[in-house]
PDB file of C-alpha atoms in Angstrom:
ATOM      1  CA  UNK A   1     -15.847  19.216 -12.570  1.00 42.00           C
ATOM      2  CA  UNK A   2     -15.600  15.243 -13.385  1.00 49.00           C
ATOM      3  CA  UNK A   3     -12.419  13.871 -12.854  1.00 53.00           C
ATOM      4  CA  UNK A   4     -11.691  11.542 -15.961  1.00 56.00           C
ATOM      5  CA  UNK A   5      -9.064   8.761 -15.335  1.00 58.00           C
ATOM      6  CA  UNK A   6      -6.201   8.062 -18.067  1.00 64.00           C
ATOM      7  CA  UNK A   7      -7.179   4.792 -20.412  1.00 80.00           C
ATOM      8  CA  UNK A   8      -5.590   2.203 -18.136  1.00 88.00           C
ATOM      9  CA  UNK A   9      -4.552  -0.863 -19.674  1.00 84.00           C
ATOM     10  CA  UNK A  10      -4.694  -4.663 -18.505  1.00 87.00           C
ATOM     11  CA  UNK A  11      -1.225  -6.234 -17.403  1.00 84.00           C
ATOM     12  CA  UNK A  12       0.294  -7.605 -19.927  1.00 80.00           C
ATOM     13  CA  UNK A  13       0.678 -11.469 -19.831  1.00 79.00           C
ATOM     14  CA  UNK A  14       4.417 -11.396 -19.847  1.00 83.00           C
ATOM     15  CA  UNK A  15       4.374  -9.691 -16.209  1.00 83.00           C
ATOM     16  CA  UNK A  16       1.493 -11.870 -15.058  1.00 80.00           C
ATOM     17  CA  UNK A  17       3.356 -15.176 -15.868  1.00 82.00           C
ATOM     18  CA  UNK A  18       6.188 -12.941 -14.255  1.00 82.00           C
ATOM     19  CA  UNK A  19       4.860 -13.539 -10.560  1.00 90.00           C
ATOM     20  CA  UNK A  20       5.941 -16.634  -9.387  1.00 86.00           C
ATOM     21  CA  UNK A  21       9.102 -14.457  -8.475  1.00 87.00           C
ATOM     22  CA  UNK A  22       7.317 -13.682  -5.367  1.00 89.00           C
ATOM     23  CA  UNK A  23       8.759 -16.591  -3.748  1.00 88.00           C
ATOM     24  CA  UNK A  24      11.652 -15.394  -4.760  1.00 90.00           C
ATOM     25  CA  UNK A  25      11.372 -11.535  -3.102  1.00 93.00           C
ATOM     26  CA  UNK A  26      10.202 -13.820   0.511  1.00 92.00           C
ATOM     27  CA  UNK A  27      13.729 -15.641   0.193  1.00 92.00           C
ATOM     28  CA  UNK A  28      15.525 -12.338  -0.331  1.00 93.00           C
ATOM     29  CA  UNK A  29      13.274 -10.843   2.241  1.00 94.00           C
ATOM     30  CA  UNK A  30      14.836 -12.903   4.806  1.00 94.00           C
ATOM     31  CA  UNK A  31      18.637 -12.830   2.903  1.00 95.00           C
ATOM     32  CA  UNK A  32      18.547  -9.359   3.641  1.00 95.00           C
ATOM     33  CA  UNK A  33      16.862  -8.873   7.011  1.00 93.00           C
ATOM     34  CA  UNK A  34      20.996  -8.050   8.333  1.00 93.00           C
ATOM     35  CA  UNK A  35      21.031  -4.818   5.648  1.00 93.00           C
ATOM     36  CA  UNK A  36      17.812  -4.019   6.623  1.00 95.00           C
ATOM     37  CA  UNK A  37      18.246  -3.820  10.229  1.00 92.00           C
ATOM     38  CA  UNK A  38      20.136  -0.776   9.196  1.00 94.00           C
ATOM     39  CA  UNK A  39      16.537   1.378   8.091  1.00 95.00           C
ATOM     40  CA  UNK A  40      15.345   4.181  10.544  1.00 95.00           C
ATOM     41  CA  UNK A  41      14.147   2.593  13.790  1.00 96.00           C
ATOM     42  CA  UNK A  42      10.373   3.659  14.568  1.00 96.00           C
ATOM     43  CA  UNK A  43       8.789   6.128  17.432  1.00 96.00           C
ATOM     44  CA  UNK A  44       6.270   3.291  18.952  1.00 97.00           C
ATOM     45  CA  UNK A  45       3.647   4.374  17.131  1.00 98.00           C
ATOM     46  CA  UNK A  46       0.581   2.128  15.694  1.00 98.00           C
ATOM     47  CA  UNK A  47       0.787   0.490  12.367  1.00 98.00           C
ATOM     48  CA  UNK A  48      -1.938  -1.236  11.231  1.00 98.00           C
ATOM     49  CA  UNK A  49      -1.227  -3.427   7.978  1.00 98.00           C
ATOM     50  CA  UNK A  50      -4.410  -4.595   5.715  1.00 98.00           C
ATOM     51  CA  UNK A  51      -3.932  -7.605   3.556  1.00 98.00           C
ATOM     52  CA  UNK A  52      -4.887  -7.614  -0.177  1.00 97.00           C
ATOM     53  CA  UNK A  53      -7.890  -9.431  -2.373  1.00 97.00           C
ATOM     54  CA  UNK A  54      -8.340 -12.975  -0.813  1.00 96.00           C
ATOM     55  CA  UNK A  55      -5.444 -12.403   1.690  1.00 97.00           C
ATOM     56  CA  UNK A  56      -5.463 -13.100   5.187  1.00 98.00           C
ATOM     57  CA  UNK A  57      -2.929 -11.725   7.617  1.00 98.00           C
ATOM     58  CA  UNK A  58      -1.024 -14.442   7.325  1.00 98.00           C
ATOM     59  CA  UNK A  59       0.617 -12.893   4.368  1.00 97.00           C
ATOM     60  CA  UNK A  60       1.388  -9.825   6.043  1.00 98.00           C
ATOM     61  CA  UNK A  61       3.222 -10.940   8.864  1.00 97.00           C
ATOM     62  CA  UNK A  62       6.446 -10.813   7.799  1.00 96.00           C
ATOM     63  CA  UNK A  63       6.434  -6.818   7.284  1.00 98.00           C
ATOM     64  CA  UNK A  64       4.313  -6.462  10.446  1.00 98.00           C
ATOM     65  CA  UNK A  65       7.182  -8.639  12.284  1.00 97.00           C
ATOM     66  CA  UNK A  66       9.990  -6.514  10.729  1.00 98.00           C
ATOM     67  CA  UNK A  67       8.353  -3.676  11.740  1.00 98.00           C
ATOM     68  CA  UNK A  68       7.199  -4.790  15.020  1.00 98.00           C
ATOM     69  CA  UNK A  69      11.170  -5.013  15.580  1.00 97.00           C
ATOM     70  CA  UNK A  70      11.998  -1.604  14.070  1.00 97.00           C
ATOM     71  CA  UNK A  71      10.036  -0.114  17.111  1.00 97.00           C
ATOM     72  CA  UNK A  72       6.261  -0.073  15.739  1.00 98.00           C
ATOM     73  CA  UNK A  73       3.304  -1.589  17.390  1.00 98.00           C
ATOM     74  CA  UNK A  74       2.260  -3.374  14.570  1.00 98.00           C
ATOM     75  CA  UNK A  75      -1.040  -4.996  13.895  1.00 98.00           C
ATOM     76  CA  UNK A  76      -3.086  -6.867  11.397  1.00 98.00           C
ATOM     77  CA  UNK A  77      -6.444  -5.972  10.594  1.00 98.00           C
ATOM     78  CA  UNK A  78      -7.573  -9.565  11.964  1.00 97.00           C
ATOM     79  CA  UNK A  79     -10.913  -9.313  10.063  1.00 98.00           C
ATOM     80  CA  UNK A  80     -10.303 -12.647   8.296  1.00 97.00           C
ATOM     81  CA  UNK A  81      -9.608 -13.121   4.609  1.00 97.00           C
ATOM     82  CA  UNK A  82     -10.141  -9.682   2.252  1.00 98.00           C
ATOM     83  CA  UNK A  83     -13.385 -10.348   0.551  1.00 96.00           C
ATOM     84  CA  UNK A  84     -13.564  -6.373  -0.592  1.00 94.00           C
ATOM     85  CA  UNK A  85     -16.821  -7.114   1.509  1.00 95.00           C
ATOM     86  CA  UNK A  86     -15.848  -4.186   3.453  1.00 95.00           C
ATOM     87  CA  UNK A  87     -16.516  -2.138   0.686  1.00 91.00           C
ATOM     88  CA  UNK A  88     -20.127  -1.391   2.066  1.00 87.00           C
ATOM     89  CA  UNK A  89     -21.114   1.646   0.023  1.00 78.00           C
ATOM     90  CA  UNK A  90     -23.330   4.199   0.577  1.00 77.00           C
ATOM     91  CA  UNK A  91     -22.737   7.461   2.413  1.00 76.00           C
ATOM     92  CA  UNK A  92     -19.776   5.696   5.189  1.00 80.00           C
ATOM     93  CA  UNK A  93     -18.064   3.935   2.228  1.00 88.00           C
ATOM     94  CA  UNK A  94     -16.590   1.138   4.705  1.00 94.00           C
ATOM     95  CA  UNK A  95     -17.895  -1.124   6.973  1.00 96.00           C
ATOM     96  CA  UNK A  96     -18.602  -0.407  11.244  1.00 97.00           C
ATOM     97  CA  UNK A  97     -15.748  -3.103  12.034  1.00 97.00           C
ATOM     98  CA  UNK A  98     -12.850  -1.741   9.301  1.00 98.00           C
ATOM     99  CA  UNK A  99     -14.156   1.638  10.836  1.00 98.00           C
ATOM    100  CA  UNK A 100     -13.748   0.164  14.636  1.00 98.00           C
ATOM    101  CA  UNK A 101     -10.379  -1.072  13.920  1.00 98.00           C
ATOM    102  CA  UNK A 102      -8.925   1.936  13.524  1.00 98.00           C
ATOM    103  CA  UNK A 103     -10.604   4.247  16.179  1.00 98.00           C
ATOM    104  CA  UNK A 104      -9.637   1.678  18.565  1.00 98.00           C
ATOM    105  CA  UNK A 105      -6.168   1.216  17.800  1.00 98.00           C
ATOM    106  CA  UNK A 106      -5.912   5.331  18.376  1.00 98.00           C
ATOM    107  CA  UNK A 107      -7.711   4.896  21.190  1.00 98.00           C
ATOM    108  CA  UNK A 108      -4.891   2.698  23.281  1.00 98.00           C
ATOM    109  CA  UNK A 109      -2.474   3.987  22.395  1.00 98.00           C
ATOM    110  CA  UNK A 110      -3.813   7.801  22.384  1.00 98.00           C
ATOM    111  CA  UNK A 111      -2.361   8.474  18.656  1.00 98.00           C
ATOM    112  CA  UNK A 112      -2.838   8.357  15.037  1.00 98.00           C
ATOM    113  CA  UNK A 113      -2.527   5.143  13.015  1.00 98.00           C
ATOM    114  CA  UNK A 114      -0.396   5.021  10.381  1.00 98.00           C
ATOM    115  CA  UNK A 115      -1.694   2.175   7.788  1.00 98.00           C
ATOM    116  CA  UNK A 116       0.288   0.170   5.112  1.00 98.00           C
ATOM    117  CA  UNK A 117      -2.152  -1.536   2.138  1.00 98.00           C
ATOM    118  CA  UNK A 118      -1.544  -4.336   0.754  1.00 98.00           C
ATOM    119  CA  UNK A 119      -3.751  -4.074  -3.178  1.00 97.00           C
ATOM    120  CA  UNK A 120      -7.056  -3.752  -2.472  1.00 97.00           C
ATOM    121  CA  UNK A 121      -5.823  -3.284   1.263  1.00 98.00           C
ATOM    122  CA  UNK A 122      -4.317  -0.222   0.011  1.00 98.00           C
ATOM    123  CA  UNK A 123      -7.658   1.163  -1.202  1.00 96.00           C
ATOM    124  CA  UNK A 124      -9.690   0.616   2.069  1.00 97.00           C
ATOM    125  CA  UNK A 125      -6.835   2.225   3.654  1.00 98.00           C
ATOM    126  CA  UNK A 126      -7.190   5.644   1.681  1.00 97.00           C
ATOM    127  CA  UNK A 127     -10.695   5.418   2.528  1.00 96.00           C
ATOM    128  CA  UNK A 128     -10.336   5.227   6.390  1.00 98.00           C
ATOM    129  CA  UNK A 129      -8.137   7.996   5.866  1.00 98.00           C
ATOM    130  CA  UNK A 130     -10.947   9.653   4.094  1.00 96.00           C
ATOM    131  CA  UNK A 131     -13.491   9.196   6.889  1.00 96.00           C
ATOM    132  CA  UNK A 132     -11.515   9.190  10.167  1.00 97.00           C
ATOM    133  CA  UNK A 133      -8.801  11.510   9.235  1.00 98.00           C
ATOM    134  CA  UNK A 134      -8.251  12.198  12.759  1.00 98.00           C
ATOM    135  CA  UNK A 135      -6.891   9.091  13.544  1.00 98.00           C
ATOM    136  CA  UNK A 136      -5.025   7.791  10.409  1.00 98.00           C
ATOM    137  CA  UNK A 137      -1.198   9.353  10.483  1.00 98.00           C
ATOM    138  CA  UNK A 138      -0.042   8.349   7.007  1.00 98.00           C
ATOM    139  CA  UNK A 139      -1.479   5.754   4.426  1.00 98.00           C
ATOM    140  CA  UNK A 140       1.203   3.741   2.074  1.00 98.00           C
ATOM    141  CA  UNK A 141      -0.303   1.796  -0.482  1.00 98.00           C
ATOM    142  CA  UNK A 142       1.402  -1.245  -2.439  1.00 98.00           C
ATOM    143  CA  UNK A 143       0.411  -1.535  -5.723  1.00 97.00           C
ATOM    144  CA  UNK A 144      -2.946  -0.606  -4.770  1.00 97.00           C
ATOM    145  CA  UNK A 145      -5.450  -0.020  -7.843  1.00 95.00           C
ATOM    146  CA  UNK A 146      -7.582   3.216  -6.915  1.00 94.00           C
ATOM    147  CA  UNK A 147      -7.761   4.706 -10.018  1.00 91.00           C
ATOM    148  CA  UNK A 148      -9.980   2.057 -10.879  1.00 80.00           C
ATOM    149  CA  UNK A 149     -10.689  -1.514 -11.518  1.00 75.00           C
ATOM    150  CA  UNK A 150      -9.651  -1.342 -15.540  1.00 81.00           C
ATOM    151  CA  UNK A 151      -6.401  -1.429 -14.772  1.00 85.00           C
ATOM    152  CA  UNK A 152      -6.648  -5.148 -13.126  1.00 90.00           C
ATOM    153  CA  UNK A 153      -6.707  -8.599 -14.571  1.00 91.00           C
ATOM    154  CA  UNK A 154      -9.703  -9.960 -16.188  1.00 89.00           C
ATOM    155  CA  UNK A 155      -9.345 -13.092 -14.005  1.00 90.00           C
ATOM    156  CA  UNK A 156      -8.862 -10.976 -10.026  1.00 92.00           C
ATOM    157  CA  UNK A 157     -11.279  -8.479 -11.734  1.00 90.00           C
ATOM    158  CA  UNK A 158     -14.013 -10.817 -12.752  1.00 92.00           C
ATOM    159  CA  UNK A 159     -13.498 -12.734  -9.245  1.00 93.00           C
ATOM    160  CA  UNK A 160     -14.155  -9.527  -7.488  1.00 92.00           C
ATOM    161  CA  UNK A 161     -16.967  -8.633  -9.283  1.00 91.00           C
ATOM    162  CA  UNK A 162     -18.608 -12.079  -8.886  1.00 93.00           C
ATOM    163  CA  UNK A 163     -18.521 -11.347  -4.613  1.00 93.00           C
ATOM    164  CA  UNK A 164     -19.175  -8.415  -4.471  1.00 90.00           C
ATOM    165  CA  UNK A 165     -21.276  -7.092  -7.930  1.00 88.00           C
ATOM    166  CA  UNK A 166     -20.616  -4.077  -9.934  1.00 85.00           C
ATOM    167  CA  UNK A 167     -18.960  -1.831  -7.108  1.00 80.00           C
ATOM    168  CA  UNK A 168     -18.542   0.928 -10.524  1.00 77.00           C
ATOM    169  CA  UNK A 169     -22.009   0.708 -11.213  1.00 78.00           C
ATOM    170  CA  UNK A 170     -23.808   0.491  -7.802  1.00 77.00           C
ATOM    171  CA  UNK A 171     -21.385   2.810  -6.014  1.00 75.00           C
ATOM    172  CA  UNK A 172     -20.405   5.132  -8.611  1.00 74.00           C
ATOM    173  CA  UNK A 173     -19.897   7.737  -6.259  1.00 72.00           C
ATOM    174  CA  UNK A 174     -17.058   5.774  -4.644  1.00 76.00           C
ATOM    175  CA  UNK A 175     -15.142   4.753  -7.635  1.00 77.00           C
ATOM    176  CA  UNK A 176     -15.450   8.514  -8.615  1.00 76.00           C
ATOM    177  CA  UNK A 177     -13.695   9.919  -5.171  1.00 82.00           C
ATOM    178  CA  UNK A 178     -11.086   6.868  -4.974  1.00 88.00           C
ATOM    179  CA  UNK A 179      -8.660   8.391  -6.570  1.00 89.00           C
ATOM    180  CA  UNK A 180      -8.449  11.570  -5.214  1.00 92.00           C
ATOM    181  CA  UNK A 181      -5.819  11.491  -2.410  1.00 94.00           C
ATOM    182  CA  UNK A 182      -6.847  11.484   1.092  1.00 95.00           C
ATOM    183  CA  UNK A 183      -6.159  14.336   3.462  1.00 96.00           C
ATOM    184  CA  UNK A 184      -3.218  12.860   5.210  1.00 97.00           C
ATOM    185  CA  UNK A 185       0.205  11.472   3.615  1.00 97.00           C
ATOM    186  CA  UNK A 186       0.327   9.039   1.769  1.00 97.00           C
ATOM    187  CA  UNK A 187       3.208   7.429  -0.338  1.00 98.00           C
ATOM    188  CA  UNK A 188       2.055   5.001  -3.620  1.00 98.00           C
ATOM    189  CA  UNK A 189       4.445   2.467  -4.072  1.00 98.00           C
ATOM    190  CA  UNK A 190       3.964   0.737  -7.198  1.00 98.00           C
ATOM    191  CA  UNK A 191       6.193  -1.562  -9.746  1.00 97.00           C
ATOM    192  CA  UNK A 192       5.903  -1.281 -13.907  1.00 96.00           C
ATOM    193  CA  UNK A 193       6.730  -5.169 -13.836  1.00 95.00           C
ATOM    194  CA  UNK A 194       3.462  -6.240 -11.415  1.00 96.00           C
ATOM    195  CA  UNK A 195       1.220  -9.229 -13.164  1.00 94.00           C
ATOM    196  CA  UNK A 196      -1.923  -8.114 -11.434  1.00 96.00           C
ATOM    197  CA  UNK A 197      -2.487  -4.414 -11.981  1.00 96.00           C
ATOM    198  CA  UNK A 198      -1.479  -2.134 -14.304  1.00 95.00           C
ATOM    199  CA  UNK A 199       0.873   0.219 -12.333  1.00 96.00           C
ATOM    200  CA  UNK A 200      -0.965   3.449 -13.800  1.00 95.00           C
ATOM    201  CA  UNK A 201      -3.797   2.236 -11.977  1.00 95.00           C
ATOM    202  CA  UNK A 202      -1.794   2.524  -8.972  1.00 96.00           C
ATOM    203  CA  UNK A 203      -0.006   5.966  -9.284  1.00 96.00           C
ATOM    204  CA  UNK A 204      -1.594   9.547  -7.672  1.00 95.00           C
ATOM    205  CA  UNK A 205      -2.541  11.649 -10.567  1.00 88.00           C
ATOM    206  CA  UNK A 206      -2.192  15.146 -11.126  1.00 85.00           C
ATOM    207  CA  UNK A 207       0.549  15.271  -8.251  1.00 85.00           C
ATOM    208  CA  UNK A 208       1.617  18.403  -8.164  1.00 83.00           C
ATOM    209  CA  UNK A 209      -1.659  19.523  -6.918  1.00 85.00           C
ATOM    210  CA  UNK A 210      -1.608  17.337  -3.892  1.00 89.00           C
ATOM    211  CA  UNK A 211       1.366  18.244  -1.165  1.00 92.00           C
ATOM    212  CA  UNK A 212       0.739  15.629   1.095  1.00 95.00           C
ATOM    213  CA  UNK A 213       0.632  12.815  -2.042  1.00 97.00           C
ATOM    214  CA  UNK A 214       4.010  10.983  -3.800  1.00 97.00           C
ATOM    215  CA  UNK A 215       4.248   7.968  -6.400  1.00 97.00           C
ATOM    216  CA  UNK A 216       7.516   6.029  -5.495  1.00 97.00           C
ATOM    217  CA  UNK A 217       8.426   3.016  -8.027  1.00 97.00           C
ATOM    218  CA  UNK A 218       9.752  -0.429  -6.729  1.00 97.00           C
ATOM    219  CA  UNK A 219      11.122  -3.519  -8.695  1.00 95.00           C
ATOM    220  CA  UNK A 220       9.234  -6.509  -8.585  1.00 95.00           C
ATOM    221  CA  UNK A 221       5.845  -8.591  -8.458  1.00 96.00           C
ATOM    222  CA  UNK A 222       2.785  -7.364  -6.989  1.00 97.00           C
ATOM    223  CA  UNK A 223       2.439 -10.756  -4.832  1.00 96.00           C
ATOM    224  CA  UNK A 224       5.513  -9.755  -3.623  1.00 96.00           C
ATOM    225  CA  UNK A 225       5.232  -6.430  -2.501  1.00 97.00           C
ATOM    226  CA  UNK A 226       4.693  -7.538   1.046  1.00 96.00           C
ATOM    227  CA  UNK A 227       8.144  -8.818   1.466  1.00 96.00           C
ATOM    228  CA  UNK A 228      10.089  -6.942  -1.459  1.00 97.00           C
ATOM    229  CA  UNK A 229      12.916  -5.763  -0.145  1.00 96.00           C
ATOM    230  CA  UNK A 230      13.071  -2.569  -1.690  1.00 96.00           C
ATOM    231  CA  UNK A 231       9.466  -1.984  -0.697  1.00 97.00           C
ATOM    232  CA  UNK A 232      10.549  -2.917   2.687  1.00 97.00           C
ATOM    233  CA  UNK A 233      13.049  -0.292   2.957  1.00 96.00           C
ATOM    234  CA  UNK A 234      10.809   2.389   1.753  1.00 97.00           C
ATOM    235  CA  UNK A 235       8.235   2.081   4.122  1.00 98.00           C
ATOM    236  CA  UNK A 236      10.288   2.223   7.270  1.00 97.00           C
ATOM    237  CA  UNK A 237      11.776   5.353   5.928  1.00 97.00           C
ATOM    238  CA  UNK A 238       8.328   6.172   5.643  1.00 97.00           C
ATOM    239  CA  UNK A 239       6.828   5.277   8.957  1.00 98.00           C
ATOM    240  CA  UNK A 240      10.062   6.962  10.972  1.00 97.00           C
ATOM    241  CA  UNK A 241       9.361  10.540   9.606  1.00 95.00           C
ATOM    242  CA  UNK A 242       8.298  12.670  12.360  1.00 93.00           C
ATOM    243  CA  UNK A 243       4.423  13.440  12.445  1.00 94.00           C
ATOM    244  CA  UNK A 244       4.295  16.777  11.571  1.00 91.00           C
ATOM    245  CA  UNK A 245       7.570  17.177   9.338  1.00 92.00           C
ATOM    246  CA  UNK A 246       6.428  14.915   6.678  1.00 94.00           C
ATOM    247  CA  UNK A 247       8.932  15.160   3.237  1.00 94.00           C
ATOM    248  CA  UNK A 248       8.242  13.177  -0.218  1.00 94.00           C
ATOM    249  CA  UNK A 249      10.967  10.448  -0.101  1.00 95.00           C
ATOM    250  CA  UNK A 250      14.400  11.252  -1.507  1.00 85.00           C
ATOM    251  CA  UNK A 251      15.310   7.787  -3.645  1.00 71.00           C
ATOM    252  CA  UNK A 252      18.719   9.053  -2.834  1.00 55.00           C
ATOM    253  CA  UNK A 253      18.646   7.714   0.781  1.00 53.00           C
ATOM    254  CA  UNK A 254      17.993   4.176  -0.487  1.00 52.00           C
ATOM    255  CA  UNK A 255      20.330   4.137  -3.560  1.00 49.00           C
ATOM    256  CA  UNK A 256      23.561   6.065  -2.352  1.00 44.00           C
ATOM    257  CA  UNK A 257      24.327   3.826   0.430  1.00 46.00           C
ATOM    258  CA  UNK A 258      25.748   0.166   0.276  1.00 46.00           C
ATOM    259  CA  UNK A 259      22.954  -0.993   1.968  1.00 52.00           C
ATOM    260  CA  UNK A 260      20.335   0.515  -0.500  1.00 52.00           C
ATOM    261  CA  UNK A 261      21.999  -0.863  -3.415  1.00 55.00           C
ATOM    262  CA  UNK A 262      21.962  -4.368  -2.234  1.00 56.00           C
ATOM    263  CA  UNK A 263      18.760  -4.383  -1.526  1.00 59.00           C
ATOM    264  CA  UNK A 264      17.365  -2.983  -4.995  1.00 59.00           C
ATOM    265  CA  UNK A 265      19.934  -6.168  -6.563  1.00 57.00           C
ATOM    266  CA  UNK A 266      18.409  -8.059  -4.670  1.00 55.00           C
ATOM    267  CA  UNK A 267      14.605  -7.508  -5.546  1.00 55.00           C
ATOM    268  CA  UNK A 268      15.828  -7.491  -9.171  1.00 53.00           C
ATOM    269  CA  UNK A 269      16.897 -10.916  -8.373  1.00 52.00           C
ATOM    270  CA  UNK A 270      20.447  -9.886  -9.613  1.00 40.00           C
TER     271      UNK A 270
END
């Protein structure tokens, strides 16, 4: 049976004008790198971290250095800026080199990848997930759109569109499975406030048919997701669960402890 997606609005213009406070979450980022020393350390597994639209990995590297610290062997996806030309269609979905990435990251260092996605990032990594199962650990998405395109901005919507065409209409296929969770972990993280995306474009639907699936809500911009404090937090809890004893996350473990609550001020920009 046809899966049909919620009517997903456009952000409104109040939270688009609203992310300039990005700058703002990268200032607190580094404010509160002492409280976040204090998040699970990591198991030395690979992370692989994919950048959103028209991103490089230059925007990532402030997560992928916290978490290089925290124990990980974190990576970029160091496939330039994200075009969504690795959206390739057809039968594999993804390109041979998005593909490659990943297979050869499990191949050094003879384990599964856990991957963190950045917007669109977020959707290529549920699709890896999709088609190399075997080698993804976990995906966590950040403020990732998968339930479809409707719920972006005209303006990062019609930019897409213009480099890479119609993917709804030549590719239906794709749009169609995209929001159906992958077969492996994977935490949503999305915020009601992002200027971008609509965050019901961003949320797993239906959840309580999918065990391995959870929606966890942030405070702040979607440019700012990278570095948000909160968000920051959340995924290292994430990433230090043990492989095969994975748990939906408990918001009590970030807001019950002095650390936690400093950190959500902060991203409010209290």
């Amino acid at each position: 049976m046809k899966h049909v997606l919620p009517n997903i609005p456009r952000p409104s213009l109040f939270h688009m004008f609203g992310e300039g406070r990005s700058l703002f979450e990268l200032s607190a980022f580094g404010i509160t790198l002492p409280f976040l020393k204090r998040a699970p350390n990591g198991d030395g597994h690979p992370v692989l971290v994919i950048p959103g639209f028209l991103a490089s990995d230059l925007s990532t590297k402030p997560i992928r250095s916290f978490l290089k610290r925290k124990g990980y062997q974190s990576y970029g996806w160091e496939l330039g800026r994200n075009l969504g030309t690795h959206i390739v269609g057809g039968e594999q979905v993804l390109s041979d080199k998005l593909i490659n990435r990943v297979i050869e990251l499990s191949v050094i260092h003879n384990a599964k990848v856990s991957i963190v996605g950045w917007s669109l990032g977020g959707i290529l990594a549920r699709e890896l997930a999709r088609i190399i199962p075997d080698c993804v650990r976990q995906v966590i998405t950040l403020g990732s759109p998968f339930n479809g395109t409707q719920g972006s901005s005209l303006a990062v919507a019609g930019l897409f569109e213009m480099i890479n065409g119609n993917v709804s209409k030549t590719n239906p296929e794709i749009v169609q499975h995209m929001h159906t969770p992958p077969p492996v972990p994977n935490s949503a993280l999305y915020s009601k406030s992002d200027g971008v995306v609509h965050w019901q474009s961003c949320i797993n639907q239906n959840i309580e048919d999918h065990h391995l699936a959870e929606n966890i809500q942030v405070r702040g911009s979607h440019s700012g997701l990278g570095h948000n404090p909160q968000a920051v937090w959340i995924i290292a809890n994430r990433l230090a669960q043990n492989e095969s004893n994975w748990r939906p996350y408990n918001n009590q473990s970030f807001q019950d402890v002095t650390t936690g609550q400093k950190l959500e001020q902060l991203s409010q920009g209290v």
